[in-house]
PDB file of C-alpha atoms and ligand atoms in Angstrom:
ATOM      1  CA  MET R1066      -0.413  92.942  84.363  1.00  0.00           C
ATOM      2  CA  SER R1067      -3.288  90.592  85.206  1.00  0.00           C
ATOM      3  CA  ILE R1068      -5.097  90.702  81.877  1.00  0.00           C
ATOM      4  CA  LYS R1069      -4.061  92.404  78.660  1.00  0.00           C
ATOM      5  CA  VAL R1070      -6.182  92.307  75.528  1.00  0.00           C
ATOM      6  CA  GLU R1071      -4.976  94.066  72.400  1.00  0.00           C
ATOM      7  CA  GLN R1072      -7.056  94.697  69.287  1.00  0.00           C
ATOM      8  CA  LEU R1073      -8.762  91.377  69.586  1.00  0.00           C
ATOM      9  CA  THR R1074     -11.218  90.235  66.948  1.00  0.00           C
ATOM     10  CA  LYS R1075     -13.105  86.950  66.792  1.00  0.00           C
ATOM     11  CA  VAL R1076     -15.070  85.931  63.734  1.00  0.00           C
ATOM     12  CA  TYR R1077     -17.394  82.903  63.664  1.00  0.00           C
ATOM     13  CA  GLY R1078     -18.086  82.256  59.975  1.00  0.00           C
ATOM     14  CA  THR R1079     -19.379  85.644  58.919  1.00  0.00           C
ATOM     15  CA  GLN R1080     -20.335  86.779  62.429  1.00  0.00           C
ATOM     16  CA  LYS R1081     -17.975  89.187  64.221  1.00  0.00           C
ATOM     17  CA  ALA R1082     -18.410  88.238  67.877  1.00  0.00           C
ATOM     18  CA  LEU R1083     -15.542  90.527  69.005  1.00  0.00           C
ATOM     19  CA  ASN R1084     -14.536  93.599  67.060  1.00  0.00           C
ATOM     20  CA  ASN R1085     -11.119  95.104  67.799  1.00  0.00           C
ATOM     21  CA  VAL R1086     -11.373  94.861  71.597  1.00  0.00           C
ATOM     22  CA  SER R1087      -8.618  96.244  73.851  1.00  0.00           C
ATOM     23  CA  PHE R1088      -8.445  96.580  77.630  1.00  0.00           C
ATOM     24  CA  GLU R1089      -6.152  95.965  80.579  1.00  0.00           C
ATOM     25  CA  VAL R1090      -6.582  94.865  84.158  1.00  0.00           C
ATOM     26  CA  LYS R1091      -3.507  95.751  86.167  1.00  0.00           C
ATOM     27  CA  LYS R1092      -4.077  94.852  89.790  1.00  0.00           C
ATOM     28  CA  PRO R1093      -6.259  92.655  91.939  1.00  0.00           C
ATOM     29  CA  GLU R1094      -9.708  94.109  91.423  1.00  0.00           C
ATOM     30  CA  ILE R1095     -13.172  92.913  90.499  1.00  0.00           C
ATOM     31  CA  VAL R1096     -13.998  93.908  86.959  1.00  0.00           C
ATOM     32  CA  GLY R1097     -17.504  93.445  85.614  1.00  0.00           C
ATOM     33  CA  PHE R1098     -17.792  92.565  81.929  1.00  0.00           C
ATOM     34  CA  LEU R1099     -21.301  93.761  81.218  1.00  0.00           C
ATOM     35  CA  GLY R1100     -23.302  93.369  78.050  1.00  0.00           C
ATOM     36  CA  PRO R1101     -26.615  92.138  76.676  1.00  0.00           C
ATOM     37  CA  ASN R1102     -26.985  88.550  75.449  1.00  0.00           C
ATOM     38  CA  GLY R1103     -24.903  87.910  72.365  1.00  0.00           C
ATOM     39  CA  ALA R1104     -22.535  90.853  73.045  1.00  0.00           C
ATOM     40  CA  GLY R1105     -19.433  88.635  72.987  1.00  0.00           C
ATOM     41  CA  LYS R1106     -18.775  88.119  76.707  1.00  0.00           C
ATOM     42  CA  SER R1107     -18.434  84.327  76.714  1.00  0.00           C
ATOM     43  CA  THR R1108     -16.337  84.488  73.552  1.00  0.00           C
ATOM     44  CA  MET R1109     -13.872  86.852  75.280  1.00  0.00           C
ATOM     45  CA  MET R1110     -13.713  84.567  78.314  1.00  0.00           C
ATOM     46  CA  LYS R1111     -13.111  81.452  76.253  1.00  0.00           C
ATOM     47  CA  ILE R1112     -10.181  83.213  74.570  1.00  0.00           C
ATOM     48  CA  LEU R1113      -8.696  84.358  77.899  1.00  0.00           C
ATOM     49  CA  THR R1114      -8.950  80.826  79.285  1.00  0.00           C
ATOM     50  CA  THR R1115      -7.352  79.344  76.112  1.00  0.00           C
ATOM     51  CA  TYR R1116     -10.443  77.342  75.107  1.00  0.00           C
ATOM     52  CA  ILE R1117     -10.652  79.030  71.707  1.00  0.00           C
ATOM     53  CA  ASN R1118      -8.318  81.236  69.680  1.00  0.00           C
ATOM     54  CA  ALA R1119      -8.925  84.765  68.495  1.00  0.00           C
ATOM     55  CA  THR R1120      -9.041  85.543  64.780  1.00  0.00           C
ATOM     56  CA  GLU R1121      -6.836  88.613  65.173  1.00  0.00           C
ATOM     57  CA  GLY R1122      -5.063  90.428  67.990  1.00  0.00           C
ATOM     58  CA  SER R1123      -3.569  89.125  71.221  1.00  0.00           C
ATOM     59  CA  ALA R1124      -4.429  88.379  74.830  1.00  0.00           C
ATOM     60  CA  SER R1125      -2.324  87.556  77.855  1.00  0.00           C
ATOM     61  CA  VAL R1126      -2.988  86.523  81.435  1.00  0.00           C
ATOM     62  CA  ASN R1127      -0.400  87.367  84.104  1.00  0.00           C
ATOM     63  CA  GLY R1128       1.954  88.348  81.292  1.00  0.00           C
ATOM     64  CA  HIS R1129       1.627  84.987  79.514  1.00  0.00           C
ATOM     65  CA  ASP R1130       0.318  85.101  75.957  1.00  0.00           C
ATOM     66  CA  VAL R1131      -2.632  82.708  75.637  1.00  0.00           C
ATOM     67  CA  VAL R1132      -1.394  81.390  72.267  1.00  0.00           C
ATOM     68  CA  THR R1133       2.405  81.333  72.538  1.00  0.00           C
ATOM     69  CA  ASN R1134       2.556  80.540  76.261  1.00  0.00           C
ATOM     70  CA  THR R1135      -0.637  78.544  76.768  1.00  0.00           C
ATOM     71  CA  LYS R1136       0.499  76.366  79.714  1.00  0.00           C
ATOM     72  CA  ALA R1137       1.641  79.299  81.829  1.00  0.00           C
ATOM     73  CA  ALA R1138      -1.517  81.227  80.953  1.00  0.00           C
ATOM     74  CA  GLN R1139      -3.636  78.243  82.035  1.00  0.00           C
ATOM     75  CA  GLN R1140      -1.776  78.036  85.340  1.00  0.00           C
ATOM     76  CA  SER R1141      -2.573  81.702  85.986  1.00  0.00           C
ATOM     77  CA  VAL R1142      -6.273  81.500  85.365  1.00  0.00           C
ATOM     78  CA  GLY R1143      -9.247  79.814  86.998  1.00  0.00           C
ATOM     79  CA  TYR R1144     -12.452  79.528  84.991  1.00  0.00           C
ATOM     80  CA  LEU R1145     -16.093  79.101  85.894  1.00  0.00           C
ATOM     81  CA  PRO R1146     -17.918  78.583  82.585  1.00  0.00           C
ATOM     82  CA  GLU R1147     -21.421  79.865  81.970  1.00  0.00           C
ATOM     83  CA  HIS R1148     -22.947  76.377  81.983  1.00  0.00           C
ATOM     84  CA  ASN R1149     -20.535  74.709  84.340  1.00  0.00           C
ATOM     85  CA  PRO R1150     -20.484  70.977  83.683  1.00  0.00           C
ATOM     86  CA  LEU R1151     -20.491  68.996  86.937  1.00  0.00           C
ATOM     87  CA  TYR R1152     -20.594  65.286  87.704  1.00  0.00           C
ATOM     88  CA  LEU R1153     -23.862  65.113  89.630  1.00  0.00           C
ATOM     89  CA  ASP R1154     -23.201  61.639  91.054  1.00  0.00           C
ATOM     90  CA  MET R1155     -19.899  62.592  92.621  1.00  0.00           C
ATOM     91  CA  TYR R1156     -19.538  63.758  96.195  1.00  0.00           C
ATOM     92  CA  VAL R1157     -18.236  67.298  96.588  1.00  0.00           C
ATOM     93  CA  ARG R1158     -14.852  66.266  97.996  1.00  0.00           C
ATOM     94  CA  GLU R1159     -14.597  63.377  95.527  1.00  0.00           C
ATOM     95  CA  TYR R1160     -15.155  65.712  92.605  1.00  0.00           C
ATOM     96  CA  LEU R1161     -12.579  68.226  93.813  1.00  0.00           C
ATOM     97  CA  ALA R1162     -10.072  65.446  94.564  1.00  0.00           C
ATOM     98  CA  PHE R1163     -10.655  64.028  91.080  1.00  0.00           C
ATOM     99  CA  ASN R1164      -9.817  67.377  89.486  1.00  0.00           C
ATOM    100  CA  ALA R1165      -6.904  67.972  91.855  1.00  0.00           C
ATOM    101  CA  ARG R1166      -5.352  64.681  90.704  1.00  0.00           C
ATOM    102  CA  ILE R1167      -5.785  65.591  87.031  1.00  0.00           C
ATOM    103  CA  TYR R1168      -3.999  68.893  87.582  1.00  0.00           C
ATOM    104  CA  ASN R1169      -1.389  67.501  89.997  1.00  0.00           C
ATOM    105  CA  ILE R1170      -2.573  69.576  92.917  1.00  0.00           C
ATOM    106  CA  ASP R1171      -1.793  68.541  96.486  1.00  0.00           C
ATOM    107  CA  SER R1172      -4.978  67.042  97.949  1.00  0.00           C
ATOM    108  CA  ALA R1173      -4.327  68.963 101.197  1.00  0.00           C
ATOM    109  CA  ARG R1174      -5.584  71.996  99.313  1.00  0.00           C
ATOM    110  CA  ILE R1175      -9.090  70.539  99.082  1.00  0.00           C
ATOM    111  CA  ASN R1176      -9.989  71.160 102.715  1.00  0.00           C
ATOM    112  CA  ASP R1177      -8.825  74.769 102.469  1.00  0.00           C
ATOM    113  CA  ILE R1178     -10.873  75.316  99.327  1.00  0.00           C
ATOM    114  CA  VAL R1179     -13.980  73.644 100.759  1.00  0.00           C
ATOM    115  CA  GLU R1180     -13.680  75.938 103.766  1.00  0.00           C
ATOM    116  CA  LEU R1181     -12.977  79.065 101.707  1.00  0.00           C
ATOM    117  CA  THR R1182     -15.963  78.565  99.426  1.00  0.00           C
ATOM    118  CA  GLY R1183     -18.348  77.810 102.296  1.00  0.00           C
ATOM    119  CA  LEU R1184     -18.940  74.235 101.157  1.00  0.00           C
ATOM    120  CA  THR R1185     -18.208  72.591 104.513  1.00  0.00           C
ATOM    121  CA  PRO R1186     -21.859  72.016 105.562  1.00  0.00           C
ATOM    122  CA  GLU R1187     -22.701  70.408 102.196  1.00  0.00           C
ATOM    123  CA  ALA R1188     -19.409  68.650 101.499  1.00  0.00           C
ATOM    124  CA  HIS R1189     -20.775  65.205 102.428  1.00  0.00           C
ATOM    125  CA  LYS R1190     -23.474  65.390  99.718  1.00  0.00           C
ATOM    126  CA  THR R1191     -23.378  64.499  96.053  1.00  0.00           C
ATOM    127  CA  ILE R1192     -23.333  67.452  93.678  1.00  0.00           C
ATOM    128  CA  GLY R1193     -26.753  66.371  92.404  1.00  0.00           C
ATOM    129  CA  GLN R1194     -28.206  66.960  95.876  1.00  0.00           C
ATOM    130  CA  LEU R1195     -26.964  70.557  96.012  1.00  0.00           C
ATOM    131  CA  SER R1196     -28.902  73.738  95.291  1.00  0.00           C
ATOM    132  CA  LYS R1197     -27.838  75.890  92.356  1.00  0.00           C
ATOM    133  CA  GLY R1198     -26.064  78.240  94.765  1.00  0.00           C
ATOM    134  CA  TYR R1199     -23.981  75.421  96.224  1.00  0.00           C
ATOM    135  CA  ARG R1200     -23.264  74.027  92.760  1.00  0.00           C
ATOM    136  CA  GLN R1201     -21.854  77.457  91.889  1.00  0.00           C
ATOM    137  CA  ARG R1202     -19.664  77.188  94.976  1.00  0.00           C
ATOM    138  CA  VAL R1203     -18.376  73.839  93.722  1.00  0.00           C
ATOM    139  CA  GLY R1204     -17.611  75.529  90.392  1.00  0.00           C
ATOM    140  CA  LEU R1205     -15.798  78.325  92.187  1.00  0.00           C
ATOM    141  CA  ALA R1206     -13.888  75.837  94.341  1.00  0.00           C
ATOM    142  CA  ASN R1207     -12.841  73.986  91.213  1.00  0.00           C
ATOM    143  CA  ALA R1208     -11.704  77.217  89.534  1.00  0.00           C
ATOM    144  CA  LEU R1209      -9.641  78.070  92.624  1.00  0.00           C
ATOM    145  CA  LEU R1210      -8.012  74.647  93.122  1.00  0.00           C
ATOM    146  CA  HIS R1211      -4.677  75.517  91.506  1.00  0.00           C
ATOM    147  CA  ASN R1212      -4.620  78.911  93.261  1.00  0.00           C
ATOM    148  CA  PRO R1213      -4.621  81.056  90.108  1.00  0.00           C
ATOM    149  CA  ASP R1214      -4.034  84.832  90.286  1.00  0.00           C
ATOM    150  CA  VAL R1215      -6.853  85.554  87.860  1.00  0.00           C
ATOM    151  CA  LEU R1216     -10.416  84.231  88.034  1.00  0.00           C
ATOM    152  CA  ILE R1217     -12.706  84.335  85.005  1.00  0.00           C
ATOM    153  CA  LEU R1218     -16.355  83.864  85.974  1.00  0.00           C
ATOM    154  CA  ASP R1219     -18.954  83.681  83.216  1.00  0.00           C
ATOM    155  CA  GLU R1220     -22.328  84.868  84.571  1.00  0.00           C
ATOM    156  CA  PRO R1221     -21.618  83.455  88.045  1.00  0.00           C
ATOM    157  CA  THR R1222     -24.857  84.742  89.595  1.00  0.00           C
ATOM    158  CA  THR R1223     -27.345  84.051  86.794  1.00  0.00           C
ATOM    159  CA  GLY R1224     -30.221  81.814  87.896  1.00  0.00           C
ATOM    160  CA  LEU R1225     -29.617  82.109  91.633  1.00  0.00           C
ATOM    161  CA  ASP R1226     -32.414  82.901  94.058  1.00  0.00           C
ATOM    162  CA  PRO R1227     -32.122  86.144  96.085  1.00  0.00           C
ATOM    163  CA  ASN R1228     -30.512  84.496  99.128  1.00  0.00           C
ATOM    164  CA  GLN R1229     -28.011  82.530  97.078  1.00  0.00           C
ATOM    165  CA  LEU R1230     -27.293  85.702  95.114  1.00  0.00           C
ATOM    166  CA  VAL R1231     -26.296  87.610  98.238  1.00  0.00           C
ATOM    167  CA  GLU R1232     -24.079  84.755  99.432  1.00  0.00           C
ATOM    168  CA  ILE R1233     -22.302  84.183  96.127  1.00  0.00           C
ATOM    169  CA  ARG R1234     -21.742  87.924  95.677  1.00  0.00           C
ATOM    170  CA  ALA R1235     -20.163  88.077  99.140  1.00  0.00           C
ATOM    171  CA  LEU R1236     -17.955  85.100  98.352  1.00  0.00           C
ATOM    172  CA  ILE R1237     -16.796  86.640  95.066  1.00  0.00           C
ATOM    173  CA  LYS R1238     -16.108  89.978  96.775  1.00  0.00           C
ATOM    174  CA  ASN R1239     -14.033  88.161  99.349  1.00  0.00           C
ATOM    175  CA  ILE R1240     -12.030  86.303  96.689  1.00  0.00           C
ATOM    176  CA  GLY R1241     -11.547  89.634  94.864  1.00  0.00           C
ATOM    177  CA  LYS R1242      -9.570  91.040  97.790  1.00  0.00           C
ATOM    178  CA  GLU R1243      -6.586  88.963  96.738  1.00  0.00           C
ATOM    179  CA  LYS R1244      -7.205  87.997  93.136  1.00  0.00           C
ATOM    180  CA  THR R1245      -8.161  89.632  89.907  1.00  0.00           C
ATOM    181  CA  VAL R1246     -11.751  88.677  89.182  1.00  0.00           C
ATOM    182  CA  PHE R1247     -13.129  89.228  85.694  1.00  0.00           C
ATOM    183  CA  LEU R1248     -16.823  88.359  85.730  1.00  0.00           C
ATOM    184  CA  SER R1249     -19.470  88.672  83.087  1.00  0.00           C
ATOM    185  CA  THR R1250     -23.104  89.587  83.596  1.00  0.00           C
ATOM    186  CA  HIS R1251     -25.994  91.090  81.671  1.00  0.00           C
ATOM    187  CA  ILE R1252     -27.360  92.769  84.823  1.00  0.00           C
ATOM    188  CA  MET R1253     -26.118  96.184  85.946  1.00  0.00           C
ATOM    189  CA  GLN R1254     -27.107  95.547  89.576  1.00  0.00           C
ATOM    190  CA  GLU R1255     -24.620  92.682  89.707  1.00  0.00           C
ATOM    191  CA  VAL R1256     -21.872  95.098  88.715  1.00  0.00           C
ATOM    192  CA  GLU R1257     -23.032  97.636  91.287  1.00  0.00           C
ATOM    193  CA  ALA R1258     -23.087  94.958  93.979  1.00  0.00           C
ATOM    194  CA  MET R1259     -19.676  93.430  93.313  1.00  0.00           C
ATOM    195  CA  CYS R1260     -17.389  95.355  91.026  1.00  0.00           C
ATOM    196  CA  ASP R1261     -14.764  98.092  91.313  1.00  0.00           C
ATOM    197  CA  ARG R1262     -14.810  98.689  87.604  1.00  0.00           C
ATOM    198  CA  VAL R1263     -17.032  97.905  84.641  1.00  0.00           C
ATOM    199  CA  ILE R1264     -16.227  97.234  81.004  1.00  0.00           C
ATOM    200  CA  ILE R1265     -19.396  97.422  78.929  1.00  0.00           C
ATOM    201  CA  ILE R1266     -19.519  95.491  75.667  1.00  0.00           C
ATOM    202  CA  ASN R1267     -22.172  95.720  72.989  1.00  0.00           C
ATOM    203  CA  LYS R1268     -22.158  93.876  69.675  1.00  0.00           C
ATOM    204  CA  GLY R1269     -18.509  92.908  70.081  1.00  0.00           C
ATOM    205  CA  LYS R1270     -17.291  96.430  70.863  1.00  0.00           C
ATOM    206  CA  ILE R1271     -16.304  98.080  74.148  1.00  0.00           C
ATOM    207  CA  VAL R1272     -18.619 101.040  74.743  1.00  0.00           C
ATOM    208  CA  ALA R1273     -17.467 102.012  78.258  1.00  0.00           C
ATOM    209  CA  ASP R1274     -14.578 101.212  80.601  1.00  0.00           C
ATOM    210  CA  LYS R1275     -14.868 102.995  83.923  1.00  0.00           C
ATOM    211  CA  LYS R1276     -14.454 102.756  87.665  1.00  0.00           C
ATOM    212  CA  LEU R1277     -17.858 102.456  89.323  1.00  0.00           C
ATOM    213  CA  HIS R1278     -17.443 105.729  91.196  1.00  0.00           C
ATOM    214  CA  GLU R1279     -16.551 107.520  87.933  1.00  0.00           C
ATOM    215  CA  LEU R1280     -19.627 106.059  86.320  1.00  0.00           C
ATOM    216  CA  ARG R1281     -21.821 107.220  89.190  1.00  0.00           C
ATOM    217  CA  GLU R1282     -20.329 110.699  88.973  1.00  0.00           C
ATOM    218  CA  SER R1283     -20.575 110.866  85.195  1.00  0.00           C
ATOM    219  CA  LYS R1284     -24.254 110.030  85.162  1.00  0.00           C
ATOM    220  CA  GLU R1285     -26.784 112.799  85.565  1.00  0.00           C
ATOM    221  CA  GLN R1286     -30.046 112.517  87.420  1.00  0.00           C
ATOM    222  CA  THR R1287     -33.252 114.497  87.378  1.00  0.00           C
ATOM    223  CA  VAL R1288     -35.525 114.839  90.386  1.00  0.00           C
ATOM    224  CA  ILE R1289     -39.069 116.133  90.029  1.00  0.00           C
ATOM    225  CA  VAL R1290     -40.304 117.941  93.094  1.00  0.00           C
ATOM    226  CA  GLU R1291     -43.530 119.760  93.846  1.00  0.00           C
ATOM    227  CA  PHE R1292     -43.721 122.235  96.726  1.00  0.00           C
ATOM    228  CA  ASP R1293     -46.774 123.861  98.258  1.00  0.00           C
ATOM    229  CA  TYR R1294     -45.741 127.313  97.010  1.00  0.00           C
ATOM    230  CA  ARG R1295     -43.333 129.053  94.639  1.00  0.00           C
ATOM    231  CA  VAL R1296     -39.577 128.777  95.185  1.00  0.00           C
ATOM    232  CA  GLU R1297     -36.913 130.822  93.396  1.00  0.00           C
ATOM    233  CA  ASP R1298     -34.760 128.741  91.013  1.00  0.00           C
ATOM    234  CA  ALA R1299     -31.656 130.367  92.485  1.00  0.00           C
ATOM    235  CA  PHE R1300     -32.711 129.146  95.900  1.00  0.00           C
ATOM    236  CA  LEU R1301     -32.919 125.534  94.711  1.00  0.00           C
ATOM    237  CA  LYS R1302     -29.497 125.887  93.115  1.00  0.00           C
ATOM    238  CA  GLN R1303     -28.033 125.853  96.625  1.00  0.00           C
ATOM    239  CA  LEU R1304     -28.545 122.072  96.607  1.00  0.00           C
ATOM    240  CA  PRO R1305     -25.318 120.099  96.097  1.00  0.00           C
ATOM    241  CA  LYS R1306     -24.320 119.064  92.541  1.00  0.00           C
ATOM    242  CA  VAL R1307     -27.165 120.946  90.873  1.00  0.00           C
ATOM    243  CA  LYS R1308     -26.794 121.464  87.146  1.00  0.00           C
ATOM    244  CA  THR R1309     -30.105 123.005  86.151  1.00  0.00           C
ATOM    245  CA  VAL R1310     -33.426 123.905  87.723  1.00  0.00           C
ATOM    246  CA  VAL R1311     -36.515 124.144  85.521  1.00  0.00           C
ATOM    247  CA  ASN R1312     -39.885 125.302  86.838  1.00  0.00           C
ATOM    248  CA  THR R1313     -42.055 123.105  84.604  1.00  0.00           C
ATOM    249  CA  HIS R1314     -45.433 124.285  85.828  1.00  0.00           C
ATOM    250  CA  ALA R1315     -47.082 125.780  88.920  1.00  0.00           C
ATOM    251  CA  PHE R1316     -44.889 124.720  91.875  1.00  0.00           C
ATOM    252  CA  VAL R1317     -43.279 121.772  90.118  1.00  0.00           C
ATOM    253  CA  TYR R1318     -39.525 121.818  89.497  1.00  0.00           C
ATOM    254  CA  GLU R1319     -37.196 119.516  87.582  1.00  0.00           C
ATOM    255  CA  ILE R1320     -33.783 119.611  89.162  1.00  0.00           C
ATOM    256  CA  THR R1321     -30.911 117.954  87.301  1.00  0.00           C
ATOM    257  CA  PHE R1322     -27.900 116.836  89.335  1.00  0.00           C
ATOM    258  CA  THR R1323     -24.471 115.824  88.041  1.00  0.00           C
ATOM    259  CA  THR R1324     -24.459 112.494  89.882  1.00  0.00           C
ATOM    260  CA  SER R1325     -26.379 109.249  89.861  1.00  0.00           C
ATOM    261  CA  GLU R1326     -26.423 109.129  93.673  1.00  0.00           C
ATOM    262  CA  ASP R1327     -30.072 109.310  94.778  1.00  0.00           C
ATOM    263  CA  MET R1328     -30.490 113.022  95.565  1.00  0.00           C
ATOM    264  CA  ARG R1329     -34.069 112.844  96.820  1.00  0.00           C
ATOM    265  CA  SER R1330     -33.024 112.765 100.459  1.00  0.00           C
ATOM    266  CA  TYR R1331     -31.035 115.998  99.938  1.00  0.00           C
ATOM    267  CA  VAL R1332     -34.105 117.641  98.419  1.00  0.00           C
ATOM    268  CA  PHE R1333     -36.174 116.407 101.316  1.00  0.00           C
ATOM    269  CA  ASP R1334     -33.739 117.752 103.942  1.00  0.00           C
ATOM    270  CA  PHE R1335     -33.466 121.028 102.020  1.00  0.00           C
ATOM    271  CA  ALA R1336     -37.234 121.443 102.035  1.00  0.00           C
ATOM    272  CA  HIS R1337     -37.402 120.595 105.720  1.00  0.00           C
ATOM    273  CA  ASP R1338     -34.627 123.044 106.642  1.00  0.00           C
ATOM    274  CA  ASN R1339     -36.336 125.808 104.678  1.00  0.00           C
ATOM    275  CA  ASP R1340     -39.875 125.174 105.891  1.00  0.00           C
ATOM    276  CA  LEU R1341     -41.096 124.031 102.486  1.00  0.00           C
ATOM    277  CA  LYS R1342     -43.706 121.318 102.161  1.00  0.00           C
ATOM    278  CA  ILE R1343     -43.170 118.621  99.540  1.00  0.00           C
ATOM    279  CA  LEU R1344     -46.284 117.436  97.702  1.00  0.00           C
ATOM    280  CA  GLN R1345     -44.431 115.029  95.423  1.00  0.00           C
ATOM    281  CA  LEU R1346     -40.831 113.893  94.980  1.00  0.00           C
ATOM    282  CA  ASN R1347     -39.789 111.571  92.145  1.00  0.00           C
ATOM    283  CA  GLN R1348     -36.586 110.459  90.553  1.00  0.00           C
ATOM    284  CA  LYS R1349     -36.323 110.335  86.782  1.00  0.00           C
ATOM    285  CA  ASN R1350     -33.704 108.326  84.779  1.00  0.00           C
ATOM    286  CA  ALA R1351     -31.060 108.150  87.479  1.00  0.00           C
ATOM    287  CA  SER R1352     -29.866 104.623  87.655  1.00  0.00           C
ATOM    288  CA  LEU R1353     -26.759 103.106  86.158  1.00  0.00           C
ATOM    289  CA  GLU R1354     -29.256 100.670  84.681  1.00  0.00           C
ATOM    290  CA  SER R1355     -30.560 103.459  82.453  1.00  0.00           C
ATOM    291  CA  LEU R1356     -27.005 104.333  81.429  1.00  0.00           C
ATOM    292  CA  PHE R1357     -26.444 100.700  80.480  1.00  0.00           C
ATOM    293  CA  ARG R1358     -29.624 100.785  78.389  1.00  0.00           C
ATOM    294  CA  GLU R1359     -28.489 103.987  76.661  1.00  0.00           C
ATOM    295  CA  LEU R1360     -25.075 102.524  75.857  1.00  0.00           C
ATOM    296  CA  THR R1361     -26.426  99.254  74.534  1.00  0.00           C
ATOM    297  CA  ALA R1362     -29.566 100.494  72.769  1.00  0.00           C
ATOM    298  CA  GLU R1363     -30.209  99.314  69.216  1.00  0.00           C
TER     299      GLU R1363
HETATM  300  P1  ADP F1827     -22.561  86.538  75.265  1.00  0.00           P
HETATM  301  O1  ADP F1827     -21.787  85.612  76.118  1.00  0.00           O
HETATM  302  O2  ADP F1827     -22.244  87.990  75.505  1.00  0.00           O
HETATM  303  O3  ADP F1827     -24.035  86.300  75.353  1.00  0.00           O
HETATM  304  P2  ADP F1827     -21.294  85.108  73.074  1.00  0.00           P
HETATM  305  O4  ADP F1827     -19.849  85.403  73.196  1.00  0.00           O
HETATM  306  O5  ADP F1827     -21.765  83.783  73.540  1.00  0.00           O
HETATM  307  O6  ADP F1827     -22.153  86.282  73.737  1.00  0.00           O
HETATM  308  O7  ADP F1827     -21.727  85.258  71.550  1.00  0.00           O
HETATM  309  C1  ADP F1827     -21.414  86.402  70.775  1.00  0.00           C
HETATM  310  C2  ADP F1827     -21.959  86.213  69.374  1.00  0.00           C
HETATM  311  O8  ADP F1827     -21.255  85.175  68.718  1.00  0.00           O
HETATM  312  C3  ADP F1827     -23.440  85.809  69.346  1.00  0.00           C
HETATM  313  O9  ADP F1827     -24.051  86.437  68.266  1.00  0.00           O
HETATM  314  C4  ADP F1827     -23.398  84.299  69.162  1.00  0.00           C
HETATM  315  O10 ADP F1827     -24.525  83.850  68.483  1.00  0.00           O
HETATM  316  C5  ADP F1827     -22.136  84.123  68.319  1.00  0.00           C
HETATM  317  N1  ADP F1827     -21.463  82.844  68.601  1.00  0.00           N
HETATM  318  C6  ADP F1827     -20.978  82.450  69.811  1.00  0.00           C
HETATM  319  N2  ADP F1827     -20.396  81.247  69.721  1.00  0.00           N
HETATM  320  C7  ADP F1827     -20.515  80.853  68.418  1.00  0.00           C
HETATM  321  C8  ADP F1827     -20.106  79.705  67.684  1.00  0.00           C
HETATM  322  N3  ADP F1827     -19.435  78.711  68.257  1.00  0.00           N
HETATM  323  N4  ADP F1827     -20.422  79.672  66.361  1.00  0.00           N
HETATM  324  C9  ADP F1827     -21.075  80.680  65.761  1.00  0.00           C
HETATM  325  N5  ADP F1827     -21.474  81.800  66.383  1.00  0.00           N
HETATM  326  C10 ADP F1827     -21.207  81.895  67.715  1.00  0.00           C
HETATM  327 MG1   MG F1828     -22.416  84.209  77.468  1.00  0.00          MG
END
């Protein structure tokens, strides 16, 4: 069991940051921990990485309880904090070697890690000279130094430009082939781009825990289409995954599908195959983004 959280509650003063949270991650997979700001994501990650203790409940990493077996839990987990503190004056290799010494890690590992995290072309620079994307790579390299089975990444892609975003996502996906990656984000697209599974948290409570493909299948989508003449509802029901067809006015139809996959191309092909002309074709509330908004609405 990579991560096990049971009925965990964290109270800061009078504020309940986590409210009876339970979940498990069993195998190497990339799990997105998604929630709006203030939902309790960083709090959960600080507990899993043994930085703070829960008020109630328990958590373990790789089978090691974070409170009763702290050392073993720490050895199992690598952590990239939300605001990763770095020594800007240190050279990349110097910084990694410094941390390797603190944690008694063979310095031979540094070259492997520099290579793995794509730092080689920048490794001769000081951290202060690096872009935000490369600084994140240094943070990832540092989290991976002791070769932990579980990686906890707190908003690893926040603040990156589009190119850096693509590169860091690819790197995380690559790492996730062998390790359990538990990463937080407040952006659904990040989950769609990287994760196999998503756990959605809102106001300290889990509101969804699903595989991405289940989520896509569970979400409905409505397409609005206008043809150049009348079509029988029953005819449109031949489209795949149709739930309902409503002829809203004139030759305009609202077709609801039981999937969040973009169905417009199916409608287009259907019209083409049946010699119908499309005058307009729009998608209404389809995205997983809208599901996230529904689940985390006030
Ligand atoms: P997230 O990472 O999802 O944005 P956090 O876990 O940082 O959320 O915070 C969850 C809630 O707990 C927020 O309302 C935040 O203000 C509060 N909180 C976090 N850390 C502390 C702290 N050290 N003291 C008091 N309240 C805190
Ligand atoms: Mg946070």
